[in-house]
Amino acid sequence: MGDRGDMKFILHMSDHPVQFKDEGNKHFQAGDIDKAIECYTNAIKTCKDKMLLGVIHRNRSACYLKKENYAQAASDASRAIDVNASDIKALYRRCQAYEKLGKLDMAFKDVQRCATIEPKNKTFLETLRRLGAEIQQKLKTTFSTDSRVQNMFDILLEEEADKEKKEKAANNLIVLAREDAGAERIFQNNGMSLLIQLIDTGKPEMVLAAIRTLSGMCTGHKARATAIIYFVGIDKLCSIMATDNEEIAVATCNLFQCVYDSLTGGDKRVYGKEESLVLDSTKDLKTILLALLDMIVNKNVSGHGRDQALNLLSKNVPRKDKKDQDHSKTLFTIDHGLKKILKVCGQVPDLPNQLPMTDNTQLIASILLNKLYDDLRCDPERDNFRDICDEYIKNKFDPNNMDKNIHAINALSGLLQGPFEVGNILAGRQGVMEMMVALCGSEREVDQLVAVEALIHASSKMSRASFIITNGVSLLKDIYKKTKNEKIKIRALVGLCKLGSAGGDDYSMRQFAEGSTEKLAKQCRKWLCNPSIDVRTRKWAIEGLAYLTNDADVKDDFVEDEPAMRAMFELSKSTDKTILYAVACTLVNCTNSYDKKEIIPELVQLAQFSKQHVPEQHPKDKKDFVAKRVKRLLKAGVISALTCMVKADSSILTDQTKEMLARVFLALAEDAKDRGTIVAQGGGKALIPLALEGTEAGKIRASHALAKIAAISNPDIAFPGERIYEVVRPLVSLLNTERDGLQNYEALMGLTNLAALNDKLRVKIIKEKALPEIENYMFEEHEQIRQAATECMCNLVVCKEVQERYMEDGNDKLKLLVLLCSEDDEKLQRAAAGALAMLTAAQKKLCTKLTLVTVQWMEILQRLCLHDNLQVQHRGLVIVYNMLNADSELAKKLIESEILEILSVIGKQEDNPSKQEVIDVARSCLVKAMDLGLIKPFS
């Protein structure tokens, strides 16, 4: 969008909006409010004048007040206030609307501004007094011991109270607990014991209300967090999280997180007398860790409870910043809980007497193992980790007990999915491969399933798959041919798929014969689309495709098969989140959004000469094929699948998976025509968390995709509500020299659009320290980047802070703007002249300063006033008008120059709708010159 040329500096209105407005006024006075609204709405649609638009919105606001549509009345009044912050009528109308909407504090602020502007107005003073009294009364009622808190608990604990009443009381209690004063009020009035009573009812809705209230009470408050540990008890919290109710498990996990954050220093308050309560929380933290480790191997804990316990460990034990030297929590967890985590990995759901688990439990455990191993700082610590794992698996092997053996192999699978290095070493230990072969030949289906899955996980890292290629291919082929069990057949095939794709996308490095991968992929697609096969087994078909789609023929066949794509997208939305990584891999392959090695012709010739291997690109990996695949994926509904995947609230959505999703989004947003589809299906919102969290590469790609969307979309639609403010930081992150030119340009375009919306966004851009970067890009040699930066600045100069930077002495900011007005690029001239026009209108001192920055200022100003482009000419004339208003000496200098002749020629032209704005400004300049006595009328 950029600086769209729609800033009006001199009031001018076409007949239509004025006519509609006048008509609306008549209808309003006659009491026909509906007709008045209709006229004002038509006026708004046709009006391009900013000041007039503010007046019309203010008038329509009065209509909506009469109609008792208070939300719309407030919205229209706000638009009028955006144009003129001291529009007293609009401020008072918004105050009335806010009062009716129950937003007393906001209404009070508006009438306070009215009373400041007109301190003797009795209406304003009376409203101010009345609202102040109402707010005081509301606060008293809200926090009164007897009424509010006690009343809510009475309703919740009363057996006879109706369901709707109880739900309302529960929600009120939760909301109250989120406010510090409300939380303290609950705490001081026997709230803890009443909340325990609610939990003890055992009713899910009461338990949820109590847990969420406790979360609000202890957020950021160390003393109350400590009190919860002692009043409620860690064991009791664990037993609540252990229940087979996902909502309660997640809420209790959130409570644990709030307690943990408060105890580990998220709370910076000074407590005085309470300090003794919270001096040392180390013991409490260790108690929580031990309780969570006990939970993960407790048979009485539900699958959801186990998942949340593992998630808490995963989030809180490893260091968030590797620069932090203290990793004692990791060492403590390894000493007290590594074998317990391995026990979870070793569970075989198909056997009796196993721990209750969800589809996600074992993968969450593997991710935790990986994070713990990754957090170790030296070889002795890693050796210790490996030795504990080695001992655990060795002790499970038993020639007389097949169940123990498959537990050991499954634990090994868990390591292969987590810290692969450890799993790979253990897989090479004497007897392990033999055990896998023995299990593959077993009569029991479960033995074969476990062994084949272990083989698959062992071949995950292509560079290290040679051991398995040597030993496993013939074994898997044998199983695939002989077994009649679909579950085992599909897993054997996935193993072959993984081994068959060891060459990546290098066309010349295929492991299998020509056509084999396509056949394997066809079989995978067939299984994927078969609803009679269980979800767990169909998931393996996607695992196969994740590897086979390295082959461009397979990619093309897959995107041609719409039912297969839709089946994959549906599975990605299921509760089984272990599928996310495989789906993300498949999409990265299909969109070719992986990192590609640059092929340098000279090095290729050198390699050929020395008979070294040269990677080859498949013909179907060229740009036009990739573009077609992107279109097919979008048509099949890939965006809704991606948005659902991003929402996965679990440690399974690892930083690596987030990065892959960001890569896919960026590839999908490549063509500007597709960005509307991405926005319509919620892709804009889904990108924000990917841009804020994850790997550096992932955040950059997600930020770039956001920039692409923000650069050409209406930001209000792409990022509705408060989300729009979260977009600023990712865009600003692309404004540095390490990012490429396209990223800089699209980020600047996106920020230009955001800056055009409202003051709050402009302030946010400034707070994110974007100004110095934008100023730097205004010096950029690349024309488009320089133009985008200048357009962005043009939209930011309405901020006082930006104006002050231009008023400071000792910099060339103003000089740069003046010189940019003399460039040949019209768009650049328009943006620079627009910025100067607004700066000189806002700050009279800048009019004088403008004449000192360069001796060419007069020549540049004359060129602007004579410009062929009407928008540029209009802005040049506005600068002249501002200078005439700023200083009489400066006005004299202008009128004594050729500027007078230019103004006279333009001002004497006949009225012409196509250039009326320009003519009107020139006439306004001449009128001002007459008022100053510098020229005579009709001279």
Coordinates of C-alpha atoms in Angstrom, one line a residue, residues 189-533:
N189 CA -10.8 -13.8 52.9
N190 CA -10.4 -17.5 53.5
G191 CA -10.2 -18.0 49.7
M192 CA -7.6 -20.9 49.9
S193 CA -9.7 -23.2 52.0
L194 CA -12.8 -22.3 50.0
L195 CA -11.0 -23.2 46.8
I196 CA -9.9 -26.5 48.3
Q197 CA -13.5 -27.2 49.2
L198 CA -14.4 -26.6 45.5
I199 CA -11.6 -29.1 44.4
D200 CA -12.9 -31.6 46.9
T201 CA -16.4 -31.6 45.3
G202 CA -14.8 -33.7 42.5
K203 CA -17.1 -32.0 40.0
P204 CA -15.0 -31.2 36.9
E205 CA -16.4 -27.7 36.4
M206 CA -15.8 -26.8 40.0
V207 CA -12.2 -28.2 39.9
L208 CA -11.5 -26.3 36.8
A209 CA -12.8 -23.0 38.3
A210 CA -10.7 -23.5 41.4
I211 CA -7.5 -24.4 39.5
R212 CA -7.8 -21.5 37.1
T213 CA -8.5 -19.1 40.1
L214 CA -5.4 -20.4 41.8
S215 CA -3.4 -19.8 38.6
G216 CA -4.5 -16.2 38.5
M217 CA -3.8 -15.6 42.2
C218 CA -0.1 -16.8 42.0
T219 CA 0.9 -15.4 38.6
G220 CA 4.0 -13.2 39.3
H221 CA 3.5 -13.4 43.1
K222 CA 6.0 -15.4 45.0
A223 CA 4.3 -15.2 48.4
R224 CA 1.0 -16.5 47.1
A225 CA 2.7 -19.2 45.0
T226 CA 4.5 -20.4 48.2
A227 CA 1.1 -20.3 50.0
I228 CA -0.5 -22.5 47.4
I229 CA 2.2 -25.1 47.8
Y230 CA 1.6 -25.2 51.6
F231 CA -2.2 -24.9 51.6
V232 CA -3.0 -27.1 48.6
G233 CA 0.1 -29.3 48.6
I234 CA 2.2 -30.6 45.7
D235 CA 0.8 -34.1 46.0
K236 CA -2.7 -32.9 45.8
L237 CA -1.9 -30.8 42.7
C238 CA -0.3 -33.9 41.1
S239 CA -3.3 -36.0 41.9
I240 CA -5.6 -33.4 40.2
M241 CA -3.3 -33.3 37.1
A242 CA -3.4 -37.2 37.1
T243 CA -7.2 -37.3 36.4
D244 CA -8.4 -38.6 33.1
N245 CA -9.7 -35.2 31.9
E246 CA -7.6 -33.3 29.4
E247 CA -9.0 -29.9 30.3
I248 CA -8.2 -30.3 34.0
A249 CA -4.8 -31.8 33.3
V250 CA -3.9 -28.8 31.0
A251 CA -5.3 -26.3 33.6
T252 CA -3.3 -27.9 36.5
C253 CA -0.2 -27.9 34.3
N254 CA -0.7 -24.2 33.7
L255 CA -1.0 -23.7 37.5
F256 CA 2.2 -25.6 38.1
Q257 CA 3.9 -23.4 35.5
C258 CA 2.6 -20.2 37.2
V259 CA 3.8 -21.5 40.6
Y260 CA 7.2 -22.5 39.1
D261 CA 7.6 -19.1 37.3
S262 CA 6.8 -17.2 40.5
L263 CA 9.3 -19.2 42.5
T264 CA 12.1 -18.9 40.0
G265 CA 12.2 -15.1 40.0
G266 CA 9.6 -14.0 37.6
D267 CA 8.3 -11.9 40.5
K268 CA 10.3 -8.7 41.2
R269 CA 8.1 -7.2 44.0
V270 CA 9.3 -6.0 47.5
Y271 CA 7.4 -7.8 50.2
G272 CA 8.4 -6.4 53.6
K273 CA 6.9 -8.7 56.2
E274 CA 6.1 -11.4 53.7
E275 CA 9.8 -11.7 52.7
S276 CA 10.5 -14.5 55.3
L277 CA 7.9 -16.7 53.5
V278 CA 9.7 -16.5 50.2
L279 CA 13.4 -16.2 50.9
D280 CA 14.5 -19.7 49.6
S281 CA 12.3 -21.6 47.2
T282 CA 15.0 -24.1 46.1
K283 CA 13.6 -26.9 48.3
D284 CA 10.1 -26.3 46.9
L285 CA 11.4 -26.5 43.3
K286 CA 13.2 -29.8 44.0
T287 CA 10.0 -31.2 45.6
I288 CA 8.0 -30.2 42.4
L289 CA 10.6 -31.8 40.1
L290 CA 10.7 -35.1 42.2
A291 CA 6.8 -35.2 42.3
L292 CA 6.7 -34.8 38.5
L293 CA 9.3 -37.5 37.9
D294 CA 7.2 -39.8 40.2
M295 CA 4.1 -39.0 38.2
I296 CA 5.5 -40.1 34.9
V297 CA 5.9 -43.8 36.1
N298 CA 2.8 -43.9 38.3
K299 CA 0.1 -46.3 37.0
N300 CA -2.7 -44.3 38.5
V301 CA -1.8 -41.2 36.4
S302 CA -3.9 -40.8 33.2
G303 CA -2.2 -40.4 29.8
H304 CA -3.1 -36.7 29.7
G305 CA -1.6 -36.2 33.2
R306 CA 1.6 -38.0 32.1
D307 CA 1.8 -35.8 29.0
Q308 CA 1.5 -32.6 31.1
A309 CA 4.1 -33.8 33.6
L310 CA 6.6 -34.5 30.8
N311 CA 5.7 -31.1 29.2
L312 CA 6.5 -29.3 32.5
L313 CA 9.8 -31.1 32.8
S314 CA 10.7 -30.4 29.2
K315 CA 9.8 -26.7 29.6
N316 CA 11.5 -26.0 33.0
V317 CA 14.5 -28.3 33.4
P318 CA 16.9 -27.6 30.5
R319 CA 18.4 -24.1 30.3
K320 CA 16.7 -21.6 28.1
D321 CA 19.9 -19.8 27.4
K322 CA 23.1 -21.9 26.9
K323 CA 25.2 -19.0 28.2
D324 CA 23.7 -19.6 31.6
Q325 CA 26.3 -21.7 33.4
D326 CA 23.9 -23.4 35.9
H327 CA 22.4 -26.6 34.5
S328 CA 22.0 -28.3 37.9
K329 CA 18.3 -29.0 37.3
T330 CA 19.3 -31.1 34.3
L331 CA 21.9 -33.1 36.3
F332 CA 19.4 -33.5 39.1
T333 CA 16.7 -34.8 36.7
I334 CA 19.2 -37.3 35.1
D335 CA 20.2 -38.6 38.5
H336 CA 16.7 -39.0 39.8
G337 CA 14.6 -39.5 36.7
L338 CA 16.4 -40.7 33.5
K339 CA 15.4 -44.3 34.1
K340 CA 11.8 -43.2 34.7
I341 CA 11.7 -41.4 31.4
L342 CA 13.2 -44.5 29.6
K343 CA 10.5 -46.6 31.3
V344 CA 7.9 -44.4 29.6
C345 CA 9.7 -44.7 26.2
G346 CA 9.8 -48.5 26.7
Q347 CA 6.1 -49.0 27.2
V348 CA 4.3 -51.2 24.6
P349 CA 0.6 -50.1 24.5
D350 CA -0.4 -53.5 22.9
L351 CA 0.8 -55.4 26.0
P352 CA -1.2 -55.7 29.3
N353 CA -0.3 -53.8 32.5
Q354 CA 1.3 -50.9 30.7
L355 CA 1.2 -47.2 31.9
P356 CA -1.8 -45.3 30.6
M357 CA -0.6 -43.1 27.7
T358 CA -1.9 -40.9 24.9
D359 CA -0.8 -41.1 21.3
N360 CA 1.8 -38.4 22.1
T361 CA 3.3 -39.5 25.4
Q362 CA 6.3 -41.5 24.1
L363 CA 7.4 -38.8 21.6
I364 CA 7.1 -36.1 24.3
A365 CA 9.4 -38.4 26.5
S366 CA 11.9 -38.7 23.6
I367 CA 11.9 -34.9 23.1
L368 CA 12.6 -34.5 26.9
L369 CA 15.5 -37.0 26.6
N370 CA 16.9 -35.0 23.7
K371 CA 16.6 -31.7 25.6
L372 CA 18.3 -33.1 28.7
Y373 CA 21.2 -34.6 26.6
D374 CA 21.6 -31.3 24.6
D375 CA 21.8 -29.4 27.9
L376 CA 24.9 -31.3 29.1
R377 CA 28.2 -29.3 29.1
C378 CA 31.1 -31.9 28.9
D379 CA 32.0 -35.4 27.8
P380 CA 32.0 -37.0 31.3
E381 CA 28.3 -35.8 31.7
R382 CA 27.4 -37.2 28.3
D383 CA 29.2 -40.5 29.1
N384 CA 27.2 -40.8 32.4
F385 CA 23.9 -40.2 30.5
R386 CA 24.9 -42.9 27.9
D387 CA 26.0 -45.3 30.7
I388 CA 22.6 -45.0 32.5
C389 CA 20.8 -45.7 29.2
D390 CA 23.1 -48.6 28.3
E391 CA 22.6 -50.2 31.8
Y392 CA 18.8 -49.8 31.6
I393 CA 18.5 -51.4 28.2
K394 CA 21.1 -54.2 29.0
N395 CA 19.2 -55.1 32.2
K396 CA 16.0 -55.5 30.3
F397 CA 17.3 -58.1 27.9
D398 CA 16.1 -61.5 29.0
P399 CA 16.2 -64.6 26.7
N400 CA 13.3 -66.1 28.6
N401 CA 11.0 -63.0 28.6
M402 CA 10.0 -61.5 25.2
D403 CA 8.0 -58.7 26.8
K404 CA 11.1 -57.4 28.6
N405 CA 13.1 -57.6 25.3
I406 CA 10.6 -55.5 23.4
H407 CA 10.5 -53.0 26.3
A408 CA 14.3 -52.7 25.8
I409 CA 14.0 -52.2 22.1
N410 CA 11.2 -49.7 22.5
A411 CA 13.3 -47.7 25.0
L412 CA 16.0 -47.7 22.3
S413 CA 13.5 -46.4 19.8
G414 CA 12.8 -43.6 22.2
L415 CA 16.5 -42.7 22.3
L416 CA 16.7 -42.9 18.5
Q417 CA 13.9 -40.4 18.3
G418 CA 15.5 -38.2 20.9
P419 CA 19.3 -38.0 21.4
F420 CA 20.1 -40.0 18.2
E421 CA 23.8 -40.1 19.0
V422 CA 23.2 -42.1 22.2
G423 CA 20.6 -44.4 20.5
N424 CA 22.9 -45.0 17.5
I425 CA 25.8 -46.1 19.8
L426 CA 23.6 -48.4 21.8
A427 CA 22.0 -49.9 18.5
G428 CA 25.6 -50.9 17.5
R429 CA 26.2 -52.8 20.8
Q430 CA 26.7 -56.5 20.6
G431 CA 23.4 -58.4 20.6
V432 CA 21.1 -55.5 19.8
M433 CA 20.9 -56.1 16.1
E434 CA 20.6 -59.8 16.7
M435 CA 17.7 -59.1 19.0
M436 CA 15.9 -57.0 16.3
V437 CA 16.4 -59.9 13.8
A438 CA 14.9 -62.4 16.3
L439 CA 12.0 -60.1 17.0
C440 CA 11.3 -59.6 13.3
G441 CA 11.1 -63.4 13.0
S442 CA 8.7 -63.8 16.0
E443 CA 5.2 -65.2 15.6
R444 CA 3.8 -62.3 17.7
E445 CA 2.6 -59.2 15.8
V446 CA 3.7 -56.9 18.7
D447 CA 7.3 -58.2 18.6
Q448 CA 7.5 -57.5 14.8
L449 CA 5.9 -54.1 15.2
V450 CA 8.4 -53.0 17.9
A451 CA 11.4 -54.3 15.9
V452 CA 10.5 -52.8 12.6
E453 CA 9.8 -49.4 14.2
A454 CA 13.2 -49.6 15.9
L455 CA 14.8 -50.3 12.5
I456 CA 13.0 -47.3 11.0
H457 CA 14.1 -44.9 13.8
A458 CA 17.7 -46.3 13.5
S459 CA 17.7 -45.2 9.8
S460 CA 16.5 -41.7 10.5
K461 CA 19.8 -39.8 10.1
M462 CA 20.7 -40.4 6.4
S463 CA 24.4 -39.7 6.9
R464 CA 24.6 -42.4 9.5
A465 CA 22.2 -45.0 8.0
S466 CA 25.0 -47.0 6.4
F467 CA 25.0 -49.6 9.3
I468 CA 21.3 -50.2 8.8
I469 CA 21.5 -50.1 5.0
T470 CA 24.0 -53.0 5.3
N471 CA 22.1 -55.0 7.8
G472 CA 18.5 -53.8 7.5
V473 CA 17.4 -53.6 3.9
S474 CA 17.3 -57.3 3.2
L475 CA 15.6 -57.9 6.5
L476 CA 12.9 -55.3 5.8
K477 CA 12.4 -56.5 2.2
D478 CA 12.0 -60.0 3.5
I479 CA 9.3 -58.9 6.1
Y480 CA 7.5 -56.8 3.5
K481 CA 7.2 -59.7 1.0
K482 CA 6.3 -62.4 3.5
T483 CA 3.9 -60.7 6.0
K484 CA 0.2 -60.6 5.4
N485 CA -0.3 -58.2 8.3
E486 CA -1.0 -54.7 6.9
K487 CA 0.3 -53.0 10.1
I488 CA 3.7 -54.7 9.8
K489 CA 3.8 -54.4 6.0
I490 CA 3.3 -50.6 6.1
R491 CA 6.1 -50.2 8.7
A492 CA 8.5 -52.4 6.7
L493 CA 7.7 -50.3 3.7
V494 CA 8.4 -47.0 5.6
G495 CA 11.8 -48.4 6.6
L496 CA 12.6 -49.1 3.0
C497 CA 11.3 -45.6 2.1
K498 CA 13.8 -44.0 4.5
L499 CA 16.7 -46.1 3.3
G500 CA 15.7 -45.5 -0.3
S501 CA 15.9 -41.7 0.2
A502 CA 19.4 -41.6 1.7
G503 CA 20.6 -39.5 -1.3
G504 CA 18.2 -36.6 -0.5
D505 CA 17.1 -34.6 -3.6
D506 CA 20.3 -35.5 -5.5
Y507 CA 18.9 -37.1 -8.7
S508 CA 22.1 -39.0 -9.3
M509 CA 22.2 -40.6 -5.8
R510 CA 19.2 -42.8 -5.9
Q511 CA 19.5 -45.9 -3.6
F512 CA 17.0 -48.0 -5.4
A513 CA 16.3 -48.9 -9.0
E514 CA 14.5 -46.4 -11.3
G515 CA 10.7 -46.4 -10.5
S516 CA 11.0 -48.2 -7.2
T517 CA 10.4 -45.0 -5.1
E518 CA 7.3 -44.1 -7.1
K519 CA 5.9 -47.6 -6.5
L520 CA 6.6 -47.4 -2.8
A521 CA 5.0 -43.9 -2.7
K522 CA 1.9 -45.1 -4.6
Q523 CA 1.5 -47.8 -1.9
C524 CA 1.9 -45.2 0.9
R525 CA -0.8 -43.0 -0.7
K526 CA -3.1 -46.0 -1.0
W527 CA -2.8 -46.8 2.7
L528 CA -3.1 -43.1 3.6
C529 CA -6.5 -42.9 1.9
N530 CA -7.8 -46.1 3.4
P531 CA -10.1 -45.1 6.3
S532 CA -10.5 -48.8 7.4
I533 CA -6.8 -48.8 8.6

